[in-house]
CSV table of C-alpha atoms in Angstrom, one decimal:
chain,number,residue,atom,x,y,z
A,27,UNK,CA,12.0,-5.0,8.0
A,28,UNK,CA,13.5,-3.7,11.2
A,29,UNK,CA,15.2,-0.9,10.4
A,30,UNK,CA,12.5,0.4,7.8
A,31,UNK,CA,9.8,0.1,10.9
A,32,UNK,CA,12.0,3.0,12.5
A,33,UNK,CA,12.5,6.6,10.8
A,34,UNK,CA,15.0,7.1,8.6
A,35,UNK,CA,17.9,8.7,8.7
A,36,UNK,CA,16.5,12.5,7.1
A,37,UNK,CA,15.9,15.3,8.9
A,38,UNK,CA,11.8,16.5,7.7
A,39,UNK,CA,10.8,19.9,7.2
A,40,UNK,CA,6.8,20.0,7.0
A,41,UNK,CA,4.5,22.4,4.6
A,42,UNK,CA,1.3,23.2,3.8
A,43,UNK,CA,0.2,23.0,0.1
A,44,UNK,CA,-2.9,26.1,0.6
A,45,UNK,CA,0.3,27.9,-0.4
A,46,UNK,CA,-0.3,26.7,-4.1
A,47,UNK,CA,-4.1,26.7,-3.9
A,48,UNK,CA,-4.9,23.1,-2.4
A,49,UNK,CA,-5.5,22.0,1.1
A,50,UNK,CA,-3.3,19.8,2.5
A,51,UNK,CA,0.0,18.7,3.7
A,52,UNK,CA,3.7,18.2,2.4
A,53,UNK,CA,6.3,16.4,4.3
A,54,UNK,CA,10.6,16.7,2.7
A,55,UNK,CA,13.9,15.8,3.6
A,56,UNK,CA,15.7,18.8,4.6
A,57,UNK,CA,17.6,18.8,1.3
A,58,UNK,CA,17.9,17.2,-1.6
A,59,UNK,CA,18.5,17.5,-5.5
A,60,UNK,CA,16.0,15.7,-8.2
A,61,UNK,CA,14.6,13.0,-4.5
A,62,UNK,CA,11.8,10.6,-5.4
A,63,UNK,CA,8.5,11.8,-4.5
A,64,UNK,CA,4.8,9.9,-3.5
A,65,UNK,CA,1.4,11.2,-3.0
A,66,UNK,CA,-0.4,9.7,0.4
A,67,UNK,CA,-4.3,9.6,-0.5
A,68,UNK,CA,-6.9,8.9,2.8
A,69,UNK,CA,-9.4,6.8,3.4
A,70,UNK,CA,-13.1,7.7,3.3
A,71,UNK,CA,-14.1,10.9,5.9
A,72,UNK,CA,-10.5,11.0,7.3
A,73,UNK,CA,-8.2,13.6,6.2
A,74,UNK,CA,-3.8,13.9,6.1
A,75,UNK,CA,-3.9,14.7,9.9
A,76,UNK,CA,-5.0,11.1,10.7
A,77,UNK,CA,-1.5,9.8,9.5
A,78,UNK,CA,0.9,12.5,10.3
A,79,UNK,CA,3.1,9.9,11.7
A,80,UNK,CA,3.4,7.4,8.5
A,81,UNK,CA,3.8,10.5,6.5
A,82,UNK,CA,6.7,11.6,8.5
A,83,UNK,CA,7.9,8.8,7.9
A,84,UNK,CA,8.4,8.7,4.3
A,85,UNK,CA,9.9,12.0,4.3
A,86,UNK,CA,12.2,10.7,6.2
A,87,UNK,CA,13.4,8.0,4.3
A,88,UNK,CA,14.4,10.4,1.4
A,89,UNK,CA,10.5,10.7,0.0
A,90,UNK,CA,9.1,14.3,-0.8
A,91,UNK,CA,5.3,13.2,0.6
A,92,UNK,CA,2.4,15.2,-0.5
A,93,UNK,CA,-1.4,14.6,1.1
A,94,UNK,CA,-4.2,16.4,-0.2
A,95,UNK,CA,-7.1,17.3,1.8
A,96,UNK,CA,-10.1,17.7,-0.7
A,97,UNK,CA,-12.8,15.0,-0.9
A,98,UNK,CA,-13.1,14.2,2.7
A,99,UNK,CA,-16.4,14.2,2.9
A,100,UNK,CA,-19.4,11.9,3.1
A,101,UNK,CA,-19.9,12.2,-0.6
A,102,UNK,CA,-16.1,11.7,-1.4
A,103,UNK,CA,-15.2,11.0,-5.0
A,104,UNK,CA,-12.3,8.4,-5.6
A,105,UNK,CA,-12.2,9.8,-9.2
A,106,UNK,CA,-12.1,13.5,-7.1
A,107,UNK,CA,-9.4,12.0,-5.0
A,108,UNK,CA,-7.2,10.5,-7.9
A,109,UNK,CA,-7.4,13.6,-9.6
A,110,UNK,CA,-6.2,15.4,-6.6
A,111,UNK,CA,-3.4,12.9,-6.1
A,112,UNK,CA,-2.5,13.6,-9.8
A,113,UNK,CA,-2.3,17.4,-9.0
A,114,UNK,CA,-0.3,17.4,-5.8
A,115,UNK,CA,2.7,15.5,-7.7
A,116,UNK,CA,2.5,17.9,-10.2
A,117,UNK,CA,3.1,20.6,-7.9
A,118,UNK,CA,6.0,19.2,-6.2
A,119,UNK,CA,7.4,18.1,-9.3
A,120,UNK,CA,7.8,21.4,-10.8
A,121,UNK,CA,8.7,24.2,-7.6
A,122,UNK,CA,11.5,24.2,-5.4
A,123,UNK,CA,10.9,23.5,-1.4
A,124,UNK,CA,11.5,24.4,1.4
A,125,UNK,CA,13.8,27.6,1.2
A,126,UNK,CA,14.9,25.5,-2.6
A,127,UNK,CA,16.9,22.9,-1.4
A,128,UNK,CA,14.6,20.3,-2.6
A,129,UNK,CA,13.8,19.7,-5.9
A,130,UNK,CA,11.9,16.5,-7.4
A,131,UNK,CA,12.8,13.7,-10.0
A,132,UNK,CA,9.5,14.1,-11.9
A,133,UNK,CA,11.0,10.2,-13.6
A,134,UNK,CA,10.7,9.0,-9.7
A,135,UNK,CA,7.3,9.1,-7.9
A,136,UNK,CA,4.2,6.9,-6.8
A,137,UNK,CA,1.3,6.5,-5.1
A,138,UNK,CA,0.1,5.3,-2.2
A,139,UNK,CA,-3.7,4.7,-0.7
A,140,UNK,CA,-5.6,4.1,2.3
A,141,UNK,CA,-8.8,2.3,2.2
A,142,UNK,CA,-10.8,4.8,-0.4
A,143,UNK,CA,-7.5,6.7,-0.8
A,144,UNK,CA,-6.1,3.1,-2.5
A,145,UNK,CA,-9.2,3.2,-4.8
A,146,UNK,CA,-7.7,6.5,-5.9
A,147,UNK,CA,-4.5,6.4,-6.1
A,148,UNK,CA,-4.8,2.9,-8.3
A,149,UNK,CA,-7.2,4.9,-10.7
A,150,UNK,CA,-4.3,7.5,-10.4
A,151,UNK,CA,-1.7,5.3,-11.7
A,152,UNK,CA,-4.2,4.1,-14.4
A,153,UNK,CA,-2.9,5.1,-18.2
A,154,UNK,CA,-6.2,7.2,-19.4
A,155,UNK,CA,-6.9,10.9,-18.3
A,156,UNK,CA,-8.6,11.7,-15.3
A,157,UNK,CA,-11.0,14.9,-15.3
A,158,UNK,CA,-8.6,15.9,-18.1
A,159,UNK,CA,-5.3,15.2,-16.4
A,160,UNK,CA,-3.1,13.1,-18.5
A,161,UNK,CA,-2.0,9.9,-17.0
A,162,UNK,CA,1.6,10.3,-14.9
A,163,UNK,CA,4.7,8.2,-15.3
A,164,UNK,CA,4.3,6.5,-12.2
A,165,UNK,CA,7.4,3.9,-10.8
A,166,UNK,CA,4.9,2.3,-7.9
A,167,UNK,CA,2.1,2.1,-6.3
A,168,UNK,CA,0.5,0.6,-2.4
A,169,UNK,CA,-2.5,0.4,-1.7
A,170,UNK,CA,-3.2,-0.3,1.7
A,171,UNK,CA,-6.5,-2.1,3.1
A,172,UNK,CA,-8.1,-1.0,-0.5
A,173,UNK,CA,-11.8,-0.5,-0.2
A,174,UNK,CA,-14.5,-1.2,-2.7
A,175,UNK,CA,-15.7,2.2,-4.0
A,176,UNK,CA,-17.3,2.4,-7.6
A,177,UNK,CA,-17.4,-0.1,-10.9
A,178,UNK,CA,-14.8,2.5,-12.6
A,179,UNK,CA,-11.8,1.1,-9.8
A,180,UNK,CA,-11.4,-2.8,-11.4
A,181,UNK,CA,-11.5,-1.6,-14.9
A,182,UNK,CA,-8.8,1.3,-14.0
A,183,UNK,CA,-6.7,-1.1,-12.4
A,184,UNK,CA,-6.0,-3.3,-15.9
A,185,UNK,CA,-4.9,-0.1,-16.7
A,186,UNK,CA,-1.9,-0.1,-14.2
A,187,UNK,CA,1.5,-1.5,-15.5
A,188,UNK,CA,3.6,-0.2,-12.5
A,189,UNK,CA,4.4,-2.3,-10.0
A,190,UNK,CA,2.0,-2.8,-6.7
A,191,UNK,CA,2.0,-3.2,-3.2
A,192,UNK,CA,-1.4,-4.5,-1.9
A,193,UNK,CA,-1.4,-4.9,2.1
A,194,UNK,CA,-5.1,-6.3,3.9
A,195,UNK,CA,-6.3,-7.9,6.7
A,196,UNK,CA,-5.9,-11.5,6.8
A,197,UNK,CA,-9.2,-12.3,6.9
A,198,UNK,CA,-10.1,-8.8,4.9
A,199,UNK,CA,-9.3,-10.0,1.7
A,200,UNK,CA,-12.8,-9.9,-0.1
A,201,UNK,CA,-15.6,-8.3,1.7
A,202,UNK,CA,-18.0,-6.1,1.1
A,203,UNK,CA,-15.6,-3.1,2.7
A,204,UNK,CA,-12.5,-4.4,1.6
A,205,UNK,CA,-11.0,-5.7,-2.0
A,206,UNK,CA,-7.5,-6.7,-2.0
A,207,UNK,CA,-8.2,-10.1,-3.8
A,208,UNK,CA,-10.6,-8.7,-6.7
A,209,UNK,CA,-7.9,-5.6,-7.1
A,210,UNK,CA,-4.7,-8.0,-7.2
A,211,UNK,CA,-6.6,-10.1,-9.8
A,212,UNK,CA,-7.6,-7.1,-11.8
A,213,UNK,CA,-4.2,-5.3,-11.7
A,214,UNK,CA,-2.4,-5.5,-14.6
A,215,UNK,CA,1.2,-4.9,-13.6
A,216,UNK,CA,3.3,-6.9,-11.4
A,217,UNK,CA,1.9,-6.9,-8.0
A,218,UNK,CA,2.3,-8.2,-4.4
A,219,UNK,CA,-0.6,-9.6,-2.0
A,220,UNK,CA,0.6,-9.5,1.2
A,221,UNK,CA,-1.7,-9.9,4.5
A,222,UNK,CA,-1.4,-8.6,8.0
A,223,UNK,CA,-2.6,-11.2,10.7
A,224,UNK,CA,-4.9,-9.9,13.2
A,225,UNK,CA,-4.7,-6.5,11.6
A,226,UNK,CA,-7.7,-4.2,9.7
A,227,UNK,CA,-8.0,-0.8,7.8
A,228,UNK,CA,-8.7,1.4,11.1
A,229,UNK,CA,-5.6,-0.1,12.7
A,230,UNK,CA,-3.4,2.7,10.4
A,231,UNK,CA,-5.8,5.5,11.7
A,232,UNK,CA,-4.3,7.8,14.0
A,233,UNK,CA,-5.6,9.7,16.8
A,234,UNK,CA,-4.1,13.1,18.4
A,235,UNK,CA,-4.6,12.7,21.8
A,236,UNK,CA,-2.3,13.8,24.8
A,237,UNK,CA,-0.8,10.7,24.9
A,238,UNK,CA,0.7,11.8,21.0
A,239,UNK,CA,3.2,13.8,23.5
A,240,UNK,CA,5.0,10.9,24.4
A,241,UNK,CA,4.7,8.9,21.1
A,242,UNK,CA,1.3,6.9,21.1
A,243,UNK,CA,-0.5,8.1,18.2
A,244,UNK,CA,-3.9,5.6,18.3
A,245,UNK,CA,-3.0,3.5,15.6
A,246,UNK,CA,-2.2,-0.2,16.4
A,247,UNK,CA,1.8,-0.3,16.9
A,248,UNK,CA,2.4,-3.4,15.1
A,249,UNK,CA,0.6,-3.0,12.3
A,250,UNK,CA,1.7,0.6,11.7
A,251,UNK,CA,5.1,-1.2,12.2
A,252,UNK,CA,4.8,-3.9,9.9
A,253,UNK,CA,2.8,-1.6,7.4
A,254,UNK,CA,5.2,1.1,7.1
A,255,UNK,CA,8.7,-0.9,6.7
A,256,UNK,CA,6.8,-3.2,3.8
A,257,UNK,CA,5.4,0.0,2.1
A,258,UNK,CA,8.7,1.8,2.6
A,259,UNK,CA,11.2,-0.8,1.6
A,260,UNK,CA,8.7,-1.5,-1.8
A,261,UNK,CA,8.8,2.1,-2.4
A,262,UNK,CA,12.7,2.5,-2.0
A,263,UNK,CA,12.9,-0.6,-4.8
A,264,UNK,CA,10.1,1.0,-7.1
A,265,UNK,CA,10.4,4.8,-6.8
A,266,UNK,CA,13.7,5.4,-5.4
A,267,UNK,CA,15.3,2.9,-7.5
A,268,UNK,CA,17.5,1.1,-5.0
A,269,UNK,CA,18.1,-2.1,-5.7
A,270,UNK,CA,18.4,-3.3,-2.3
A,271,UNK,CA,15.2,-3.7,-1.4
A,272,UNK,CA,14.2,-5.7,-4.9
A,273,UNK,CA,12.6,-8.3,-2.4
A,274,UNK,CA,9.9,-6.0,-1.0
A,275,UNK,CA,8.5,-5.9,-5.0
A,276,UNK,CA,8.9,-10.1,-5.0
A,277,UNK,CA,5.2,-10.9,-4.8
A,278,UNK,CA,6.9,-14.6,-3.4
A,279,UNK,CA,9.4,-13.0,-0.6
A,280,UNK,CA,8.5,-13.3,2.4
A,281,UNK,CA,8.4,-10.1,4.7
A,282,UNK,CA,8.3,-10.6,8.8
A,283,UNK,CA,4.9,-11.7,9.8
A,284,UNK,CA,3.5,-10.5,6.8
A,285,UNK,CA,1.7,-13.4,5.0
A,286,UNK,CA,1.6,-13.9,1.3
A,287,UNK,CA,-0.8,-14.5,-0.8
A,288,UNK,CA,-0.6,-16.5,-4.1
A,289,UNK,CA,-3.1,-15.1,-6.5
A,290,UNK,CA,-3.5,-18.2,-8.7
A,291,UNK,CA,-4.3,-19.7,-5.5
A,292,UNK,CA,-5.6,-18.0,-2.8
A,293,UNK,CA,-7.5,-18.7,0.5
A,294,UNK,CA,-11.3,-19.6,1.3
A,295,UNK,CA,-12.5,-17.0,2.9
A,296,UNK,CA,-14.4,-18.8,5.8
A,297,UNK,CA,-17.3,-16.5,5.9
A,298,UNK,CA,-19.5,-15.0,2.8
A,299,UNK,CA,-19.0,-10.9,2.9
A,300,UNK,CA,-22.3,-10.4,4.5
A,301,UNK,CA,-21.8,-12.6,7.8
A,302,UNK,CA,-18.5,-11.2,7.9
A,303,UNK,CA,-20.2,-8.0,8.1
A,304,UNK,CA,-22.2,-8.5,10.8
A,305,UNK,CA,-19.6,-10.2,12.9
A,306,UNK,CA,-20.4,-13.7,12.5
A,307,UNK,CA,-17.6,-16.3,13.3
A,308,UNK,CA,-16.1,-18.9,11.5
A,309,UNK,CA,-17.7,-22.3,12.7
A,310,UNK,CA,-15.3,-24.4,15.1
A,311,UNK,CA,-15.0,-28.1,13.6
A,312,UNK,CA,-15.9,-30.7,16.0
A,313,UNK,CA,-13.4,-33.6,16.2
A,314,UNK,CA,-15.3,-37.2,16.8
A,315,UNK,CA,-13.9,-39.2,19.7
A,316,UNK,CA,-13.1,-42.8,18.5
């Protein structure tokens, strides 16, 4: 988990994929023949810019990272989104980058999500055609504080038989902005629950401030810490195909202070979605004197 919180050992070279007709952003290794590639989908009204940093990150781990830009706004489509996610591999996977050093292994790429952008890039991974894409070959897929967005996401995710990575809030796990329980259950592939304690979906957003000059990008630190080595080292197992890192895909390992959840039996939550909504606190239980 250590070393994977830190960048990896690639030098990045960053593009812009308006080049091929999309808005967006690509982030490569500085070379590389037939690399594993992933496509980064954001949460709801956010865009690529708010996770430059994470993206940077995979790229430099060995991961051609693709982020489209389209369906940021307040009407968002996940269905838009996963279509979107869809195209950007497509692209990558068939051109050269960079000045053609970098080509991809079109047998080696995934998905990841944020929030909304999980909702999408689990009914990207989905085996039924999407707005008339077909459905890719996909090795792996994270979704990352996955948010409820419409009755088409449960159904698409019994249509997943690659391997997930779901990450939430430990006391996020069914609400009414957050799914990870529902979406493990549903998921038809092997998958792993795994909770962040004292962590939440806008703890991954980042800011661009002027403190970004000296490394502080507005996301909590240990979260983006904990949530980029677990996503990374699940992502070199699945995509990348190494081996070494089988025990980020073991939904029973356990990963620094990540928690695990076991789906066949998983927590109370202490509060119904609606108080947890409007703030309201678990109640303390009194202990009787004798």
């Amino acid at each position: 988990m250590a070393p994977l919180s830190r960048r990896g050992p690639y030098r990045v070279l960053r593009g812009d994929l308006g080049i091929v007709g999309m808005r967006g952003q690509v982030f490569a290794p500085e070379s590389g023949h037939r690399v594993p590639a992933i496509a980064v989908g954001h949460t709801w009204m956010a865009d690529s810019r708010r996770y430059r940093d994470l993206l940077y990150h995979f790229a430099s781990w060995g991961f051609v990272t693709v982020a489209p830009d389209d369906n940021t706004g307040f009407f968002a489509s996940d269905v838009g989104l996963a279509a979107d996610l869809r195209s950007a591999l497509a692209v990558v996977s068939r051109v050269p980058l960079g000045s053609g050093a970098v080509t991809v292994d079109p047998d080696r790429i995934g998905l990841v999500g944020h929030g909304f952008g999980a909702a999408a890039a689990v009914m990207a991974a989905a085996d039924q055609p999407i707005l008339g894409q077909p459905a890719p070959a996909v090795a792996g897929v994270a979704a990352l504080f996955p948010a409820p967005t419409t009755s088409m996401l449960l159904p698409a995710a019994g249509l997943v038989t690659a391997p997930g990575l779901i990450v939430a809030g430990a006391g996020e796990l069914n609400t009414l902005e957050a799914n990870a329980l529902p979406l493990a259950q549903a998921y038809a592939g092997d998958v792993a629950l795994r909770t962040v304690p004292k962590g939440n979906a806008r703890d991954l957003l980042e800011r661009r401030t002027v403190k970004s000059l000296i490394g502080m990008n507005g996301s909590d630190r240990a979260v983006h810490g904990l949530v980029r080595a677990a996503c990374t080292g699940f992502l070199l197992h699945t995509v990348a195909g190494d081996a070494e890192y089988r025990a980020f895909s073991d939904a029973d390992s356990s990963l620094g202070k990540l928690g695990v959840i076991d789906l066949d039996d998983p927590p109370v939550q202490p509060v119904d979605p609606v108080s947890h909504l409007l703030g309201v606190k678990p109640r303390k239980r009194r202990t009787r004197k004798s």
